[in-house]
Amino acid sequence: MKLFLDSANLEEIREVASWGVLDGVTTNPSLCSKETVTFEDNIRAICAVCPGPVSAECVSLRAADIVVEARALAGIAPNIAVKIPVCLEGLKATKTLHGEGIAVNMTLVFSSGQALLAAKAGARFVSPFIGRLDDVSEDGMALIEEIVQIFENFRFETEVIVASVRHPRHVIEAALLGADIATVPYGVMEKLVKHPLTDIGIERFLADWRKVKT
Ligand code: G3P
């Protein structure tokens, strides 16, 4: 399973890259709004740190405008995946961009029907937002199960990015279901590695090591 970092913060991205676990990065307008550098400079810097796919989101709403914006984003670096919200105009743009060899990550996916259409239009990735579904008392992970099954049934090459991840269990359940990728916020990435028994174990070993004759 690939792990992406859901962040536009260069320090966080550098840190996770140094752990040897970073396969890609996803950004969105909300994440980019927290950064002080300009959008394009930030995306370029992220692409230099992370050789895997880096998602940068289009904000245009008409297909023709999305295509123009996406081409410009894709020109920033060879590892850009353009993020496009799933909607009719977004599907039209995806079809065109797929034809040009530009990787599209269809985002804001909340149903398996949306994921199916995104895959058929040529999206390289789909991003179902599971945390936001859980927030409204729906079952985000059930959506992942459906999409993974549908893509397997018809051998779609589109990869499933489990997005809107809130806690480590989301990542584990996504892995058990065979989702290709989870995009994980920095805080959840840290929680994945931490365990109180590991901390206690390290303390005990260090205390006992002090008693060892060397
Ligand atoms: O990158 C998109 C997605 O992961 C957003 O998550 O926490 O804003 O629902 P969240």
PDB file of N, CA and C in Angstrom, residues 12-69:
ATOM      1  N   GLU A  12       6.776  19.428   6.903  1.00  0.00           N
ATOM      2  CA  GLU A  12       6.153  18.122   7.183  1.00  0.00           C
ATOM      3  C   GLU A  12       6.519  17.115   6.090  1.00  0.00           C
ATOM      4  N   ILE A  13       6.508  17.576   4.854  1.00  0.00           N
ATOM      5  CA  ILE A  13       6.774  16.673   3.721  1.00  0.00           C
ATOM      6  C   ILE A  13       8.225  16.186   3.769  1.00  0.00           C
ATOM      7  N   ARG A  14       9.157  17.113   4.059  1.00  0.00           N
ATOM      8  CA  ARG A  14      10.576  16.732   4.191  1.00  0.00           C
ATOM      9  C   ARG A  14      10.751  15.729   5.327  1.00  0.00           C
ATOM     10  N   GLU A  15      10.066  15.985   6.442  1.00  0.00           N
ATOM     11  CA  GLU A  15      10.206  15.112   7.608  1.00  0.00           C
ATOM     12  C   GLU A  15       9.735  13.687   7.266  1.00  0.00           C
ATOM     13  N   VAL A  16       8.557  13.564   6.686  1.00  0.00           N
ATOM     14  CA  VAL A  16       8.026  12.224   6.384  1.00  0.00           C
ATOM     15  C   VAL A  16       8.865  11.546   5.296  1.00  0.00           C
ATOM     16  N   ALA A  17       9.384  12.327   4.352  1.00  0.00           N
ATOM     17  CA  ALA A  17      10.275  11.756   3.323  1.00  0.00           C
ATOM     18  C   ALA A  17      11.503  11.150   4.005  1.00  0.00           C
ATOM     19  N   SER A  18      11.980  11.797   5.067  1.00  0.00           N
ATOM     20  CA  SER A  18      13.188  11.301   5.752  1.00  0.00           C
ATOM     21  C   SER A  18      12.919   9.978   6.474  1.00  0.00           C
ATOM     22  N   TRP A  19      11.655   9.668   6.756  1.00  0.00           N
ATOM     23  CA  TRP A  19      11.328   8.376   7.394  1.00  0.00           C
ATOM     24  C   TRP A  19      11.382   7.222   6.400  1.00  0.00           C
ATOM     25  N   GLY A  20      11.434   7.546   5.105  1.00  0.00           N
ATOM     26  CA  GLY A  20      11.482   6.490   4.086  1.00  0.00           C
ATOM     27  C   GLY A  20      10.121   5.889   3.756  1.00  0.00           C
ATOM     28  N   VAL A  21       9.031   6.628   4.056  1.00  0.00           N
ATOM     29  CA  VAL A  21       7.695   6.046   3.834  1.00  0.00           C
ATOM     30  C   VAL A  21       6.832   6.894   2.890  1.00  0.00           C
ATOM     31  N   LEU A  22       7.408   7.914   2.296  1.00  0.00           N
ATOM     32  CA  LEU A  22       6.584   8.861   1.525  1.00  0.00           C
ATOM     33  C   LEU A  22       6.491   8.468   0.050  1.00  0.00           C
ATOM     34  N   ASP A  23       5.283   8.125  -0.394  1.00  0.00           N
ATOM     35  CA  ASP A  23       5.084   7.729  -1.796  1.00  0.00           C
ATOM     36  C   ASP A  23       4.473   8.839  -2.644  1.00  0.00           C
ATOM     37  N   GLY A  24       3.935   9.871  -2.008  1.00  0.00           N
ATOM     38  CA  GLY A  24       3.299  10.946  -2.763  1.00  0.00           C
ATOM     39  C   GLY A  24       2.731  11.978  -1.804  1.00  0.00           C
ATOM     40  N   VAL A  25       2.179  13.046  -2.373  1.00  0.00           N
ATOM     41  CA  VAL A  25       1.625  14.147  -1.572  1.00  0.00           C
ATOM     42  C   VAL A  25       0.303  14.570  -2.198  1.00  0.00           C
ATOM     43  N   THR A  26      -0.670  14.889  -1.349  1.00  0.00           N
ATOM     44  CA  THR A  26      -1.898  15.513  -1.858  1.00  0.00           C
ATOM     45  C   THR A  26      -2.061  16.869  -1.186  1.00  0.00           C
ATOM     46  N   THR A  27      -2.388  17.873  -2.002  1.00  0.00           N
ATOM     47  CA  THR A  27      -2.700  19.195  -1.451  1.00  0.00           C
ATOM     48  C   THR A  27      -4.131  19.532  -1.869  1.00  0.00           C
ATOM     49  N   ASN A  28      -4.665  20.549  -1.276  1.00  0.00           N
ATOM     50  CA  ASN A  28      -5.953  21.092  -1.715  1.00  0.00           C
ATOM     51  C   ASN A  28      -5.948  22.578  -1.374  1.00  0.00           C
ATOM     52  N   PRO A  29      -6.918  23.355  -1.848  1.00  0.00           N
ATOM     53  CA  PRO A  29      -6.883  24.800  -1.585  1.00  0.00           C
ATOM     54  C   PRO A  29      -6.850  25.143  -0.098  1.00  0.00           C
ATOM     55  N   SER A  30      -7.546  24.353   0.720  1.00  0.00           N
ATOM     56  CA  SER A  30      -7.560  24.640   2.166  1.00  0.00           C
ATOM     57  C   SER A  30      -6.172  24.445   2.760  1.00  0.00           C
ATOM     58  N   LEU A  31      -5.496  23.363   2.378  1.00  0.00           N
ATOM     59  CA  LEU A  31      -4.139  23.111   2.894  1.00  0.00           C
ATOM     60  C   LEU A  31      -3.174  24.190   2.385  1.00  0.00           C
ATOM     61  N   CYS A  32      -3.309  24.575   1.100  1.00  0.00           N
ATOM     62  CA  CYS A  32      -2.401  25.584   0.531  1.00  0.00           C
ATOM     63  C   CYS A  32      -2.603  26.947   1.182  1.00  0.00           C
ATOM     64  N   SER A  33      -3.829  27.222   1.637  1.00  0.00           N
ATOM     65  CA  SER A  33      -4.113  28.536   2.242  1.00  0.00           C
ATOM     66  C   SER A  33      -3.374  28.737   3.556  1.00  0.00           C
ATOM     67  N   LYS A  34      -2.877  27.638   4.158  1.00  0.00           N
ATOM     68  CA  LYS A  34      -2.159  27.751   5.442  1.00  0.00           C
ATOM     69  C   LYS A  34      -0.689  28.115   5.249  1.00  0.00           C
ATOM     70  N   GLU A  35      -0.214  28.069   3.997  1.00  0.00           N
ATOM     71  CA  GLU A  35       1.215  28.283   3.739  1.00  0.00           C
ATOM     72  C   GLU A  35       1.477  29.746   3.362  1.00  0.00           C
ATOM     73  N   THR A  36       2.709  30.198   3.625  1.00  0.00           N
ATOM     74  CA  THR A  36       3.019  31.616   3.388  1.00  0.00           C
ATOM     75  C   THR A  36       3.634  31.854   2.007  1.00  0.00           C
ATOM     76  N   VAL A  37       4.288  30.829   1.438  1.00  0.00           N
ATOM     77  CA  VAL A  37       4.887  31.006   0.106  1.00  0.00           C
ATOM     78  C   VAL A  37       3.802  30.957  -0.964  1.00  0.00           C
ATOM     79  N   THR A  38       4.144  31.421  -2.179  1.00  0.00           N
ATOM     80  CA  THR A  38       3.128  31.432  -3.235  1.00  0.00           C
ATOM     81  C   THR A  38       2.813  29.986  -3.639  1.00  0.00           C
ATOM     82  N   PHE A  39       1.611  29.803  -4.128  1.00  0.00           N
ATOM     83  CA  PHE A  39       1.114  28.455  -4.473  1.00  0.00           C
ATOM     84  C   PHE A  39       2.084  27.728  -5.405  1.00  0.00           C
ATOM     85  N   GLU A  40       2.463  28.411  -6.504  1.00  0.00           N
ATOM     86  CA  GLU A  40       3.284  27.727  -7.509  1.00  0.00           C
ATOM     87  C   GLU A  40       4.674  27.376  -6.968  1.00  0.00           C
ATOM     88  N   ASP A  41       5.281  28.318  -6.238  1.00  0.00           N
ATOM     89  CA  ASP A  41       6.611  28.036  -5.655  1.00  0.00           C
ATOM     90  C   ASP A  41       6.524  26.862  -4.682  1.00  0.00           C
ATOM     91  N   ASN A  42       5.444  26.842  -3.911  1.00  0.00           N
ATOM     92  CA  ASN A  42       5.289  25.769  -2.926  1.00  0.00           C
ATOM     93  C   ASN A  42       5.144  24.411  -3.616  1.00  0.00           C
ATOM     94  N   ILE A  43       4.303  24.357  -4.643  1.00  0.00           N
ATOM     95  CA  ILE A  43       4.079  23.086  -5.348  1.00  0.00           C
ATOM     96  C   ILE A  43       5.379  22.624  -6.007  1.00  0.00           C
ATOM     97  N   ARG A  44       6.133  23.570  -6.584  1.00  0.00           N
ATOM     98  CA  ARG A  44       7.403  23.217  -7.237  1.00  0.00           C
ATOM     99  C   ARG A  44       8.372  22.628  -6.203  1.00  0.00           C
ATOM    100  N   ALA A  45       8.428  23.257  -5.047  1.00  0.00           N
ATOM    101  CA  ALA A  45       9.335  22.779  -3.984  1.00  0.00           C
ATOM    102  C   ALA A  45       8.902  21.392  -3.487  1.00  0.00           C
ATOM    103  N   ILE A  46       7.597  21.192  -3.349  1.00  0.00           N
ATOM    104  CA  ILE A  46       7.091  19.884  -2.895  1.00  0.00           C
ATOM    105  C   ILE A  46       7.471  18.800  -3.917  1.00  0.00           C
ATOM    106  N   CYS A  47       7.315  19.126  -5.191  1.00  0.00           N
ATOM    107  CA  CYS A  47       7.640  18.157  -6.255  1.00  0.00           C
ATOM    108  C   CYS A  47       9.118  17.798  -6.252  1.00  0.00           C
ATOM    109  N   ALA A  48       9.964  18.736  -5.827  1.00  0.00           N
ATOM    110  CA  ALA A  48      11.408  18.462  -5.780  1.00  0.00           C
ATOM    111  C   ALA A  48      11.744  17.542  -4.606  1.00  0.00           C
ATOM    112  N   VAL A  49      10.978  17.652  -3.522  1.00  0.00           N
ATOM    113  CA  VAL A  49      11.237  16.818  -2.331  1.00  0.00           C
ATOM    114  C   VAL A  49      10.653  15.416  -2.518  1.00  0.00           C
ATOM    115  N   CYS A  50       9.479  15.362  -3.150  1.00  0.00           N
ATOM    116  CA  CYS A  50       8.758  14.082  -3.279  1.00  0.00           C
ATOM    117  C   CYS A  50       8.740  13.632  -4.741  1.00  0.00           C
ATOM    118  N   PRO A  51       9.457  12.568  -5.072  1.00  0.00           N
ATOM    119  CA  PRO A  51       9.472  12.121  -6.469  1.00  0.00           C
ATOM    120  C   PRO A  51       8.151  11.474  -6.913  1.00  0.00           C
ATOM    121  N   GLY A  52       7.326  11.055  -5.958  1.00  0.00           N
ATOM    122  CA  GLY A  52       6.039  10.427  -6.298  1.00  0.00           C
ATOM    123  C   GLY A  52       5.022  11.469  -6.732  1.00  0.00           C
ATOM    124  N   PRO A  53       3.786  11.031  -7.041  1.00  0.00           N
ATOM    125  CA  PRO A  53       2.766  11.974  -7.504  1.00  0.00           C
ATOM    126  C   PRO A  53       2.438  13.046  -6.458  1.00  0.00           C
ATOM    127  N   VAL A  54       2.341  14.285  -6.920  1.00  0.00           N
ATOM    128  CA  VAL A  54       1.974  15.419  -6.059  1.00  0.00           C
ATOM    129  C   VAL A  54       0.698  16.025  -6.642  1.00  0.00           C
ATOM    130  N   SER A  55      -0.380  15.979  -5.865  1.00  0.00           N
ATOM    131  CA  SER A  55      -1.653  16.504  -6.368  1.00  0.00           C
ATOM    132  C   SER A  55      -1.760  18.001  -6.129  1.00  0.00           C
ATOM    133  N   ALA A  56      -2.101  18.734  -7.194  1.00  0.00           N
ATOM    134  CA  ALA A  56      -2.355  20.174  -7.113  1.00  0.00           C
ATOM    135  C   ALA A  56      -3.743  20.407  -7.706  1.00  0.00           C
ATOM    136  N   GLU A  57      -4.562  21.171  -6.995  1.00  0.00           N
ATOM    137  CA  GLU A  57      -5.989  21.220  -7.349  1.00  0.00           C
ATOM    138  C   GLU A  57      -6.358  22.387  -8.265  1.00  0.00           C
ATOM    139  N   CYS A  58      -7.197  22.077  -9.257  1.00  0.00           N
ATOM    140  CA  CYS A  58      -7.781  23.096 -10.132  1.00  0.00           C
ATOM    141  C   CYS A  58      -8.976  23.736  -9.430  1.00  0.00           C
ATOM    142  N   VAL A  59      -9.162  25.031  -9.656  1.00  0.00           N
ATOM    143  CA  VAL A  59     -10.312  25.710  -9.031  1.00  0.00           C
ATOM    144  C   VAL A  59     -11.312  26.223 -10.073  1.00  0.00           C
ATOM    145  N   SER A  60     -11.022  25.979 -11.357  1.00  0.00           N
ATOM    146  CA  SER A  60     -11.968  26.400 -12.397  1.00  0.00           C
ATOM    147  C   SER A  60     -13.180  25.475 -12.392  1.00  0.00           C
ATOM    148  N   LEU A  61     -14.288  25.980 -12.933  1.00  0.00           N
ATOM    149  CA  LEU A  61     -15.523  25.192 -12.867  1.00  0.00           C
ATOM    150  C   LEU A  61     -16.015  24.727 -14.243  1.00  0.00           C
ATOM    151  N   ARG A  62     -15.573  25.377 -15.316  1.00  0.00           N
ATOM    152  CA  ARG A  62     -15.992  24.952 -16.659  1.00  0.00           C
ATOM    153  C   ARG A  62     -14.910  24.087 -17.275  1.00  0.00           C
ATOM    154  N   ALA A  63     -15.319  23.072 -18.043  1.00  0.00           N
ATOM    155  CA  ALA A  63     -14.355  22.089 -18.571  1.00  0.00           C
ATOM    156  C   ALA A  63     -13.197  22.755 -19.313  1.00  0.00           C
ATOM    157  N   ALA A  64     -13.520  23.711 -20.190  1.00  0.00           N
ATOM    158  CA  ALA A  64     -12.464  24.341 -20.996  1.00  0.00           C
ATOM    159  C   ALA A  64     -11.458  25.061 -20.087  1.00  0.00           C
ATOM    160  N   ASP A  65     -11.972  25.705 -19.040  1.00  0.00           N
ATOM    161  CA  ASP A  65     -11.093  26.439 -18.115  1.00  0.00           C
ATOM    162  C   ASP A  65     -10.279  25.457 -17.251  1.00  0.00           C
ATOM    163  N   ILE A  66     -10.934  24.368 -16.858  1.00  0.00           N
ATOM    164  CA  ILE A  66     -10.217  23.355 -16.046  1.00  0.00           C
ATOM    165  C   ILE A  66      -9.039  22.813 -16.850  1.00  0.00           C
ATOM    166  N   VAL A  67      -9.272  22.554 -18.135  1.00  0.00           N
ATOM    167  CA  VAL A  67      -8.205  21.990 -18.987  1.00  0.00           C
ATOM    168  C   VAL A  67      -7.029  22.959 -19.082  1.00  0.00           C
ATOM    169  N   VAL A  68      -7.315  24.238 -19.284  1.00  0.00           N
ATOM    170  CA  VAL A  68      -6.240  25.247 -19.383  1.00  0.00           C
ATOM    171  C   VAL A  68      -5.460  25.299 -18.070  1.00  0.00           C
ATOM    172  N   GLU A  69      -6.202  25.342 -16.947  1.00  0.00           N
ATOM    173  CA  GLU A  69      -5.568  25.423 -15.628  1.00  0.00           C
ATOM    174  C   GLU A  69      -4.735  24.164 -15.352  1.00  0.00           C
TER     175      GLU A  69
END
